[in-house]
Short mmCIF file of C-alpha atoms in Angstrom, two decimals:
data_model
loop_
_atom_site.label_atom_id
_atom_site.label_comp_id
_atom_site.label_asym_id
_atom_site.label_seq_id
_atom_site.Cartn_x
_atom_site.Cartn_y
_atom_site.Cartn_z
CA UNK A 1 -20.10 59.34 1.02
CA UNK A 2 -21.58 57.44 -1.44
CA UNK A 3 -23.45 60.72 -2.41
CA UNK A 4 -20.51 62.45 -2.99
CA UNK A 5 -18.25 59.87 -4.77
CA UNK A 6 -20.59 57.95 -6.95
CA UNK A 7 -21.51 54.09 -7.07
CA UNK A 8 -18.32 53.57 -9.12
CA UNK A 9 -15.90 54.69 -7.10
CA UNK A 10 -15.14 52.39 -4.60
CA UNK A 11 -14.43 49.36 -6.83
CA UNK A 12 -12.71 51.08 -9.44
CA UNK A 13 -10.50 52.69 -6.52
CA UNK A 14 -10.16 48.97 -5.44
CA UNK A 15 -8.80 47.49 -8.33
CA UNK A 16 -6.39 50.31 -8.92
CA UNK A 17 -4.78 49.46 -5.70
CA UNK A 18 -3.91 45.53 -7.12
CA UNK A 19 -1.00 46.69 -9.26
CA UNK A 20 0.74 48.78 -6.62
CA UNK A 21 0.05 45.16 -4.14
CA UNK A 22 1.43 43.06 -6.72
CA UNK A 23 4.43 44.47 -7.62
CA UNK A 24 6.53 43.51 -5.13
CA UNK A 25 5.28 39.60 -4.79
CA UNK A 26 5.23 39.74 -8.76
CA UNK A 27 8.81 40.42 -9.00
CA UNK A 28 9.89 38.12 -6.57
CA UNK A 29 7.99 35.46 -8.47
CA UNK A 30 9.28 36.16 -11.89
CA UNK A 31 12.14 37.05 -11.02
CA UNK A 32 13.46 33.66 -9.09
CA UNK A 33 11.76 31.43 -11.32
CA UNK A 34 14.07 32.74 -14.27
CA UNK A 35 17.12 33.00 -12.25
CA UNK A 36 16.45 30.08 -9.69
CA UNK A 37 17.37 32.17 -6.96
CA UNK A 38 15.51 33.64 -4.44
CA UNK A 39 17.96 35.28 -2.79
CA UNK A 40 18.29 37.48 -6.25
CA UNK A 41 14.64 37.64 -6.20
CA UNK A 42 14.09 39.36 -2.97
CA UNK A 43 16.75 42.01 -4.07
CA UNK A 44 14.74 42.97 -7.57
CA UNK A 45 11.72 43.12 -4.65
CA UNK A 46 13.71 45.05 -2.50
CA UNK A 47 14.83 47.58 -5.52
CA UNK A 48 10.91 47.56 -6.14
CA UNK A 49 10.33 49.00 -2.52
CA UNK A 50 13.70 51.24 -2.13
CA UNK A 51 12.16 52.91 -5.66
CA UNK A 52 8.78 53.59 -3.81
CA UNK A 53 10.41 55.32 -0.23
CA UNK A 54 12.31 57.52 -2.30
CA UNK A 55 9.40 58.95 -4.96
CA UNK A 56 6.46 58.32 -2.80
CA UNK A 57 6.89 61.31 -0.19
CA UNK A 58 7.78 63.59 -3.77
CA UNK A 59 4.90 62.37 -5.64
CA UNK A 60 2.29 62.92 -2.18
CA UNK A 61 3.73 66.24 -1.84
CA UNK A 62 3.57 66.69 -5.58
CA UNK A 63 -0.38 65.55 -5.40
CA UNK A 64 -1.03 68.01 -2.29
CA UNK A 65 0.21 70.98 -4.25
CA UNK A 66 -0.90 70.16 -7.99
CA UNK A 67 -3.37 67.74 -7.33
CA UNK A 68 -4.31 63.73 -8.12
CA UNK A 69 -4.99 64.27 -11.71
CA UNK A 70 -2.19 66.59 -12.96
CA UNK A 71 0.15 63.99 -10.83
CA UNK A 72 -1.69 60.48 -11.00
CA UNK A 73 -2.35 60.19 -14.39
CA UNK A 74 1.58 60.44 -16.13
CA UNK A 75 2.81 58.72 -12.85
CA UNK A 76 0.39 55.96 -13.51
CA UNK A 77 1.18 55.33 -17.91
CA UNK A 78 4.97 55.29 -17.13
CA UNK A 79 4.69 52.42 -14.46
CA UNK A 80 2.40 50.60 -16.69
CA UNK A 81 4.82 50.97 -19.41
CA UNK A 82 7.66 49.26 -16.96
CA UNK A 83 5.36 46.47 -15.66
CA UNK A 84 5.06 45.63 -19.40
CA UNK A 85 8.81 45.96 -19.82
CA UNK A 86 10.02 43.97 -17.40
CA UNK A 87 8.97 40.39 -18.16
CA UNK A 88 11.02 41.08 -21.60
CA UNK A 89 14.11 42.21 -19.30
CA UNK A 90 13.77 39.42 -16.93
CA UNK A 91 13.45 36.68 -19.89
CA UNK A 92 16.01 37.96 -22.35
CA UNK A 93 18.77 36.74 -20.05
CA UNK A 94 19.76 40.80 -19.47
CA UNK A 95 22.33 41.03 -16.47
CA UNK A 96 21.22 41.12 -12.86
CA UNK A 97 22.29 45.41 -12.99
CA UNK A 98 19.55 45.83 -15.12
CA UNK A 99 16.83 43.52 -13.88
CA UNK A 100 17.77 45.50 -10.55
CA UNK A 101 17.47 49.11 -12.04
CA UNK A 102 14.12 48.42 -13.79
CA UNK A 103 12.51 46.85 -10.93
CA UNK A 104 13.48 50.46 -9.00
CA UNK A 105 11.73 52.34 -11.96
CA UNK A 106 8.65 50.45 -11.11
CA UNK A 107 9.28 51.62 -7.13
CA UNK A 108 9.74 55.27 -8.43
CA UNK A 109 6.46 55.20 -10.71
CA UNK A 110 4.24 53.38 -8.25
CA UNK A 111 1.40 55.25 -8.37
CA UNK A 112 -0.08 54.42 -4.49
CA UNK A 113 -4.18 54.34 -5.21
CA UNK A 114 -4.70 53.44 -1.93
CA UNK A 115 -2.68 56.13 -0.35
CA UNK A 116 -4.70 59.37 -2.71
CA UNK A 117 -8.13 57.18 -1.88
CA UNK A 118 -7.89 57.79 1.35
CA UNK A 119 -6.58 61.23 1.10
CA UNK A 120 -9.57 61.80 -0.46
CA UNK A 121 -11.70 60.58 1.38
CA UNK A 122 -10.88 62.44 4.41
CA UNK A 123 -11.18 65.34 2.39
CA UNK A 124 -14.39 64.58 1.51
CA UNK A 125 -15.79 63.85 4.30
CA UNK A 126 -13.64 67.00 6.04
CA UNK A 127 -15.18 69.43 3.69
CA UNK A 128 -18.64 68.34 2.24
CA UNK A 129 -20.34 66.30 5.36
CA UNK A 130 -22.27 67.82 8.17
CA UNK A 131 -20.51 68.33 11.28
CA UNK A 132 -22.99 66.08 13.11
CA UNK A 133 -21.96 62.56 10.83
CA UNK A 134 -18.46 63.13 10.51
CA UNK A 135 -17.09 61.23 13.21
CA UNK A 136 -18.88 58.13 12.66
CA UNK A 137 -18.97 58.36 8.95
CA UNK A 138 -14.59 59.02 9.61
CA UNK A 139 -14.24 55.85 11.57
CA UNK A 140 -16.33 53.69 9.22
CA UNK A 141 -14.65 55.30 5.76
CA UNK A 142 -11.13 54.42 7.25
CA UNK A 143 -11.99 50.75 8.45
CA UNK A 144 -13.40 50.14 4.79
CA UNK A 145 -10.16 51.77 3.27
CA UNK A 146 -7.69 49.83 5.45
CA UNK A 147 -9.68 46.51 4.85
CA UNK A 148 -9.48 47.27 1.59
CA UNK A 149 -5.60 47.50 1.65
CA UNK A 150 -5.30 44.66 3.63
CA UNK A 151 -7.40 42.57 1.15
CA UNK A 152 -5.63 44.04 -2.00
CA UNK A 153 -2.50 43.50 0.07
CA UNK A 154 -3.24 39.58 0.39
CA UNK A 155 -5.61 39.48 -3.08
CA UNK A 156 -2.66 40.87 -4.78
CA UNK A 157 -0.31 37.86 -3.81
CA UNK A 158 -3.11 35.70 -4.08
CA UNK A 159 -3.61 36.71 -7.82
CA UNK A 160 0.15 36.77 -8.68
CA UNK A 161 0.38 32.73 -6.92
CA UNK A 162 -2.68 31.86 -9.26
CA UNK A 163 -1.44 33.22 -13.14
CA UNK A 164 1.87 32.23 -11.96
CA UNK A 165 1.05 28.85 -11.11
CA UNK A 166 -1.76 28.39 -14.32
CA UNK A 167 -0.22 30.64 -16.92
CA UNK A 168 3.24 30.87 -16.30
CA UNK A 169 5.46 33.21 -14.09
CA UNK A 170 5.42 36.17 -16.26
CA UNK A 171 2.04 36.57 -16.51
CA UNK A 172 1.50 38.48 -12.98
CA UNK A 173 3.58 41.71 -14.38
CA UNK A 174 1.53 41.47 -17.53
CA UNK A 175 -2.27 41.33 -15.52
CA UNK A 176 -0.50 44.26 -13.48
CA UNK A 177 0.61 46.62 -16.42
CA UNK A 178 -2.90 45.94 -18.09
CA UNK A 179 -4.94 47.44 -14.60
CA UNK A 180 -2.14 50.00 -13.93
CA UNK A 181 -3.42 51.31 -17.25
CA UNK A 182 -7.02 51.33 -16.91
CA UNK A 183 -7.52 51.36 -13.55
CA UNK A 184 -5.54 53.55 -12.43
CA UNK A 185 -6.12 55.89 -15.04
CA UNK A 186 -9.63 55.63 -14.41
CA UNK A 187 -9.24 56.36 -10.48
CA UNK A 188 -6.66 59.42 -11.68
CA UNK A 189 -9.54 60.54 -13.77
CA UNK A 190 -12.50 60.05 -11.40
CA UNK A 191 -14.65 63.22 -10.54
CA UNK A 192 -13.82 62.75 -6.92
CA UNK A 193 -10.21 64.11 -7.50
CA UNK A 194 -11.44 67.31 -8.40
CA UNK A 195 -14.00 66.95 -5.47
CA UNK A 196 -11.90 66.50 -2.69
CA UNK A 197 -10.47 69.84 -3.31
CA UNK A 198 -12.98 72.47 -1.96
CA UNK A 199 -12.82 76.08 -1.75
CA UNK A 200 -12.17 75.87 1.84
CA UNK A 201 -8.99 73.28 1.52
CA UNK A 202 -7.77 75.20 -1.26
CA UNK A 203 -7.13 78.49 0.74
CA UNK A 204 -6.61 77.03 3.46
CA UNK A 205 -3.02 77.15 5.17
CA UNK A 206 -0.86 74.34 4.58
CA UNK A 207 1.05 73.10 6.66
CA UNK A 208 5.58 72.70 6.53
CA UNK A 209 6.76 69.34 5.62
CA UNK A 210 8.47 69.14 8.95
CA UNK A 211 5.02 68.97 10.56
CA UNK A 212 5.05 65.46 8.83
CA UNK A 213 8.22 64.62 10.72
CA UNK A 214 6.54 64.66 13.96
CA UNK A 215 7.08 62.39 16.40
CA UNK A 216 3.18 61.63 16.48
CA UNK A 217 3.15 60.74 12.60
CA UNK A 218 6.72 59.21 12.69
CA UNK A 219 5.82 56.56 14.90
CA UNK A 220 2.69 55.87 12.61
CA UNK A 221 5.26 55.24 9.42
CA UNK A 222 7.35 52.97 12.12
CA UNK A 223 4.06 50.85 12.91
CA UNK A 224 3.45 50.67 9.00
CA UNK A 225 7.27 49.79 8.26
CA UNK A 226 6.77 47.12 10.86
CA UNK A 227 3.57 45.86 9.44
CA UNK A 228 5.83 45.85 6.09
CA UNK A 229 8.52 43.44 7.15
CA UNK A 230 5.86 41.31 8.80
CA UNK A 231 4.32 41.00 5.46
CA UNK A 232 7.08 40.12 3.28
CA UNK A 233 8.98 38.26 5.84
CA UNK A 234 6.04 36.04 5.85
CA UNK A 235 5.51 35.96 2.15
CA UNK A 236 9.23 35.01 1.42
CA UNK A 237 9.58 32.58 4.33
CA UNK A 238 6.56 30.72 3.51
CA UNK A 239 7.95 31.06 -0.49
CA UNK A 240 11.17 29.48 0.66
CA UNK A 241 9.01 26.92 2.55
CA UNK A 242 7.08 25.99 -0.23
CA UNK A 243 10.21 26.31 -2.82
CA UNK A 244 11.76 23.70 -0.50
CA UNK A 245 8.91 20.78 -1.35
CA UNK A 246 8.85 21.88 -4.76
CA UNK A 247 5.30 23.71 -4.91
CA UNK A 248 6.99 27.38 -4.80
CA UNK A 249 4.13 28.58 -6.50
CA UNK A 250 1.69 27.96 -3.90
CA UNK A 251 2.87 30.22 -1.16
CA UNK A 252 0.24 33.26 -3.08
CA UNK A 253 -2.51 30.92 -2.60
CA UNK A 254 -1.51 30.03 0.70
CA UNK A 255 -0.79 33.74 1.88
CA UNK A 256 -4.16 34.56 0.54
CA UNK A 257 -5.35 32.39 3.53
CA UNK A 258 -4.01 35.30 5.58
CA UNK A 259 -6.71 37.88 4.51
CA UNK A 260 -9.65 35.92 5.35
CA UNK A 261 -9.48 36.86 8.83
CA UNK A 262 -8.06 39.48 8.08
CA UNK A 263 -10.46 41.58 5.88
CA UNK A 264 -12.92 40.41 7.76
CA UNK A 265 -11.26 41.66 11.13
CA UNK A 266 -10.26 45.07 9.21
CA UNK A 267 -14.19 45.94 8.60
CA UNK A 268 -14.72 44.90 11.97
CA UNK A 269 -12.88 47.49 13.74
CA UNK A 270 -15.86 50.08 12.00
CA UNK A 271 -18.03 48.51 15.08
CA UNK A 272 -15.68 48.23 18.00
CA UNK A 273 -16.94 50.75 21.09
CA UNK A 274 -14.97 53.99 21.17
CA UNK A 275 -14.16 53.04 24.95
CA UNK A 276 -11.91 50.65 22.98
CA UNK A 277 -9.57 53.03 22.29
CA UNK A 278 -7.26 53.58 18.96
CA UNK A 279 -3.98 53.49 21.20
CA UNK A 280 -5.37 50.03 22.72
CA UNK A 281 -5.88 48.56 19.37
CA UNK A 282 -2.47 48.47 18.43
CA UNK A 283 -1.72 46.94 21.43
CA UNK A 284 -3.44 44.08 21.39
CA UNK A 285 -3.82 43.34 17.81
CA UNK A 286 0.02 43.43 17.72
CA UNK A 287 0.30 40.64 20.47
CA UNK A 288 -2.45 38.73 18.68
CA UNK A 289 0.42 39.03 15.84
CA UNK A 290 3.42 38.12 17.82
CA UNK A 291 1.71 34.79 19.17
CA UNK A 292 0.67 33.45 16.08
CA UNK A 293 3.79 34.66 14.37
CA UNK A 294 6.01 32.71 16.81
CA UNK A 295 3.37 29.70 16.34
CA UNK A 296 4.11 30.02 12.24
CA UNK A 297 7.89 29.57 13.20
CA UNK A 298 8.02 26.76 15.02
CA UNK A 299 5.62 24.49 12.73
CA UNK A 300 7.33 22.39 9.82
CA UNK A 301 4.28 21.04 8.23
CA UNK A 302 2.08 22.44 5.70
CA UNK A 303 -1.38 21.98 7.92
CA UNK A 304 0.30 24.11 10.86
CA UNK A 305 1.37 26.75 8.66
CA UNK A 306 -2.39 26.84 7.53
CA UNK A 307 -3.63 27.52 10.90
CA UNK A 308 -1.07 30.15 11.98
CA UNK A 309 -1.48 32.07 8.43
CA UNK A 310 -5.04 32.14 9.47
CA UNK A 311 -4.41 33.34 12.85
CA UNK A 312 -2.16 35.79 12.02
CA UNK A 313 -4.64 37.96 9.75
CA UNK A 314 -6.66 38.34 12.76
CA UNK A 315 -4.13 40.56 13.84
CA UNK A 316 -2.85 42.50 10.98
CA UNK A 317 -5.47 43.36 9.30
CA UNK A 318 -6.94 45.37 12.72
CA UNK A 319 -3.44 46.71 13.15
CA UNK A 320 -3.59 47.97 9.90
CA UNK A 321 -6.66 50.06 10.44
CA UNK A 322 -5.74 51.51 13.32
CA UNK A 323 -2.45 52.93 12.43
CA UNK A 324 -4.22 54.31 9.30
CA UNK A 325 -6.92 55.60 11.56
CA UNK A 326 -4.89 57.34 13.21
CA UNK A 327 -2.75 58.83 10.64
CA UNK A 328 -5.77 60.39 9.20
CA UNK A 329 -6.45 62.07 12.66
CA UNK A 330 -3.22 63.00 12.82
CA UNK A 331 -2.01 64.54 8.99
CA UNK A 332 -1.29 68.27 9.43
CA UNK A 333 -3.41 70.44 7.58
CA UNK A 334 -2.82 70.05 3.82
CA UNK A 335 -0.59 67.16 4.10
CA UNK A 336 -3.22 64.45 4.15
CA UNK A 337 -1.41 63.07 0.71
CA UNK A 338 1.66 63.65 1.76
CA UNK A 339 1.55 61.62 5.27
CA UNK A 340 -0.81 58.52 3.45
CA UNK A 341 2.16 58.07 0.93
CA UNK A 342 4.92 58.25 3.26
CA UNK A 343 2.86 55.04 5.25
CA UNK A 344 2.29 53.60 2.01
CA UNK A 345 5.76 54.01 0.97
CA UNK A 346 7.22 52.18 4.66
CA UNK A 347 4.92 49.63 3.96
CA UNK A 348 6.10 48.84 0.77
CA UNK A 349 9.94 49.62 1.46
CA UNK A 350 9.84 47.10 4.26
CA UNK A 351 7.87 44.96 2.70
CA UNK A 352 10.31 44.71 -0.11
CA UNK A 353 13.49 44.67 2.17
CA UNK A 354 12.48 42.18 4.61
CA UNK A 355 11.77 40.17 1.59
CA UNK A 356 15.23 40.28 0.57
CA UNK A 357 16.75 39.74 4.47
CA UNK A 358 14.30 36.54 4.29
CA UNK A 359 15.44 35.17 1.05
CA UNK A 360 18.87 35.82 1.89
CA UNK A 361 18.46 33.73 5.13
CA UNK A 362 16.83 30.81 3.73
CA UNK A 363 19.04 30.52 1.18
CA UNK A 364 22.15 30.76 2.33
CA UNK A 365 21.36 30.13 6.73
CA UNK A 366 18.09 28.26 7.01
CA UNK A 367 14.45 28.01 6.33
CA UNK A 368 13.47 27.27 9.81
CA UNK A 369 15.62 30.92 10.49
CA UNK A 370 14.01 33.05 8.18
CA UNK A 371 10.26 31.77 9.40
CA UNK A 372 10.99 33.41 12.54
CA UNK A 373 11.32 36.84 11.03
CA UNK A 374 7.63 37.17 11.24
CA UNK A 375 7.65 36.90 14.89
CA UNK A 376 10.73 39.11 14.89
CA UNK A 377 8.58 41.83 12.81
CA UNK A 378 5.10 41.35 15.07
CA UNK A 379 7.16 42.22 18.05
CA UNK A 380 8.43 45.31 16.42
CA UNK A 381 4.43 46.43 15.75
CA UNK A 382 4.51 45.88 19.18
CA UNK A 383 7.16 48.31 20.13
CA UNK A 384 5.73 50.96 18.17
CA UNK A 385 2.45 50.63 19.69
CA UNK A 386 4.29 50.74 22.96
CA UNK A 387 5.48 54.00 21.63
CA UNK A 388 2.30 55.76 20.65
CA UNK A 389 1.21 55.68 23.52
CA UNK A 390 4.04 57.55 25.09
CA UNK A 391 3.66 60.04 22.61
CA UNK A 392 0.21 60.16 23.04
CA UNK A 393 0.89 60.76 26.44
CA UNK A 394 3.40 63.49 26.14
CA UNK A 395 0.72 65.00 23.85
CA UNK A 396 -1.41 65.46 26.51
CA UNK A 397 0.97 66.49 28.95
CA UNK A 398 1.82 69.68 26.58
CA UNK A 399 -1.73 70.51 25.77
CA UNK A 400 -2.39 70.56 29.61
CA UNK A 401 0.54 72.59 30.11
CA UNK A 402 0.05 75.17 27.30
CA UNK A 403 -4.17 75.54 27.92
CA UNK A 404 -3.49 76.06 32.03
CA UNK A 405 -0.35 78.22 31.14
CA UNK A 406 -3.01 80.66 29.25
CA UNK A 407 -5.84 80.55 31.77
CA UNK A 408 -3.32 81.32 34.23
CA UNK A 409 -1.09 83.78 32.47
CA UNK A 410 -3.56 86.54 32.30
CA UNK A 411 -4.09 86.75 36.08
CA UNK A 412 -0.68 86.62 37.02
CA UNK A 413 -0.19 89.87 34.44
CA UNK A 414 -2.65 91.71 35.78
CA UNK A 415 -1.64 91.29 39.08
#
């Protein structure tokens, strides 16, 4: 891979995915420290995620027919340009309509790194590695990418809790504009989007958009919208938490706690047998999820939450990979853009509306309320993981059916 991409790559694709992870968490911050209100907070986050969902399936299907460069690089200058706007909109005491509408620009111009990384990468590996280290070299590539969205996914809160708490609130949107401009300009211009599309993908067939609406990638972007609520639900609640004994500026450094197990887990799954299979994973990552979730909602002490926050990225971060893994085994031909953005985009969009549900609770129910809503959201991974496998199953049911249908077909006609 590393052959093929270049020693650069991998961090610079990296460090464009911090922007897109801090968006959300940096406009809650800003956000209800100048207004004092987090319910108003998790709505700007919210507009931040509703803004993705709706441009994020145009923009992957934009990028599958024009490319990552043609698409990337405008996509990725205009939401710079917003990041850098917003602070001004926030702080110049503008009304609530139009913190709300420029926070859904920044949605709408979120240029998903992470999303066209791994879309190429699975290109790459489709179309320029021997048949013979493909499979192992597959499993390994996506365990690294999820781990690396799980870790940008906890680094980027972590960051925005840090120059919030020793700069000042604003300063997260600024750090974000300055790498959405060179980072992800430099991933838009990297060699490696021009060399993920080979001869062979580019006359290739390509496959309808309603081969994305499958039931056996639909319950993928289910899994990630679950994984979404579970991570803002936990952000916000532990926010609120935090807010309540006056150190609101904390939670990012204590979310960050999160993806030490869980990064850690995530580049794990790369050695786990094959016996151990993908549909299992989910399983049992998810209740590793639920358990500690429901553990997070009945402490009230700071120590407790610690322990659970740890806990908890043991199972996310794993859960993570394998519904990634699996979408990349599962994009229809051509789509591979097209399906890694619409995960990307339920991640975010839940991520940002579960933010506002739990903001919304603790302000105006209870804290205790809203940090159950992680448990509430594990359980919900767990659902969908229930339903994989019954589509899995199905799966294999029709392929049975259709390949002994068409051994046995051509007797019977003869006959």
């Amino acid at each position: 891979m590393i052959h093929h991409t270049g020693w650069g790559y991998f961090p610079i694709a990296f460090i464009a995915r911090l922007p897109f992870a801090m968006m959300v968490v940096g406009v809650l911050t800003l956000v209800t420290s100048a207004s004092g209100s987090v319910a108003l907070g998790g709505l700007a986050s919210a507009a931040v995620g509703i803004g993705v969902v709706i441009a994020g399936p145009v923009i992957g299907d934009a990028v599958d027919h024009h490319g990552q460069r043609t698409v990337l690089v405008p996509v990725g200058l205009i939401n710079g340009v917003l990041l850098a706007l917003f602070p001004l909109v926030v702080l110049s005491g503008m009304p609530d309509a139009m913190v709300l509408i420029v926070a859904g620009l920044i949605g709408v111009t979120a240029p998903q790194a992470a999303a066209m990384s791994r879309s190429r990468v699975i290109a790459i590996i489709r179309d320029r590695l021997h048949p013979d280290t493909r499979g192992r070299t597959f499993t390994r590539a996506m365990s690294y990418e999820s781990a690396a969205d799980e870790t940008a996914f906890v680094i980027g809160p972590f960051l925005v809790g840090i120059f919030a708490s020793f700069i000042a609130p604003w300063a997260p949107i600024a750090i974000a504009a300055a790498l959405s401009f060179v980072f992800v300009t430099a991933f838009a211009l990297h060699p490696t989007g021009v060399l993920a599309t080979s001869s062979e993908s580019e006359t290739a067939p390509r496959a309808p958009f309603s081969a994305v609406l499958s039931p056996r990638v639909l319950v993928l972007v289910g899994g990630t919208f679950a994984v979404g609520l579970f991570f803002g639900s936990t952000l916000t609640s532990l926010t609120a938490f935090m807010e309540s004994r006056g150190a609101g500026a904390d939670a990012g450094l204590l979310y960050g706690l999160m993806g030490i197990g869980s990064a850690a887990l995530a580049l794990a799954v790369a050695v786990l047998p094959a016996r151990f299979a993908l549909r299992w994973r989910w399983l049992v990552f998810a209740t590793v999820m639920a358990v500690s979730a429901s553990a997070y909602a009945a402490t009230d002490a700071v120590s407790g939450l610690v322990v659970t926050l740890l806990v908890m990225g043991l199972g996310v971060g794993p859960a993570l990979v394998t519904i990634f893994s699996l979408a990349g085994e599962r994009s229809p031909a051509g789509r591979s853009a097209t399906t890694m953005t619409l995960l990307a985009s339920s991640l975010t969009l839940a991520q940002a509306l579960s933010s506002a549900l739990a903001g919304s609770i603790a302000e105006t129910v209870s804290i205790p309320l809203a940090l159950a809503l992680p448990a509430l959201a594990a359980l919900l991974v767990l659902v969908f993981g229930v339903l994989n496998v019954a589509v899995e199953r199905h799966d294999a049911r029709v392929h049975y059916s259709v390949t002994y249908a068409s051994i046995v077909a051509p007797a019977g006609s003869g006959s």
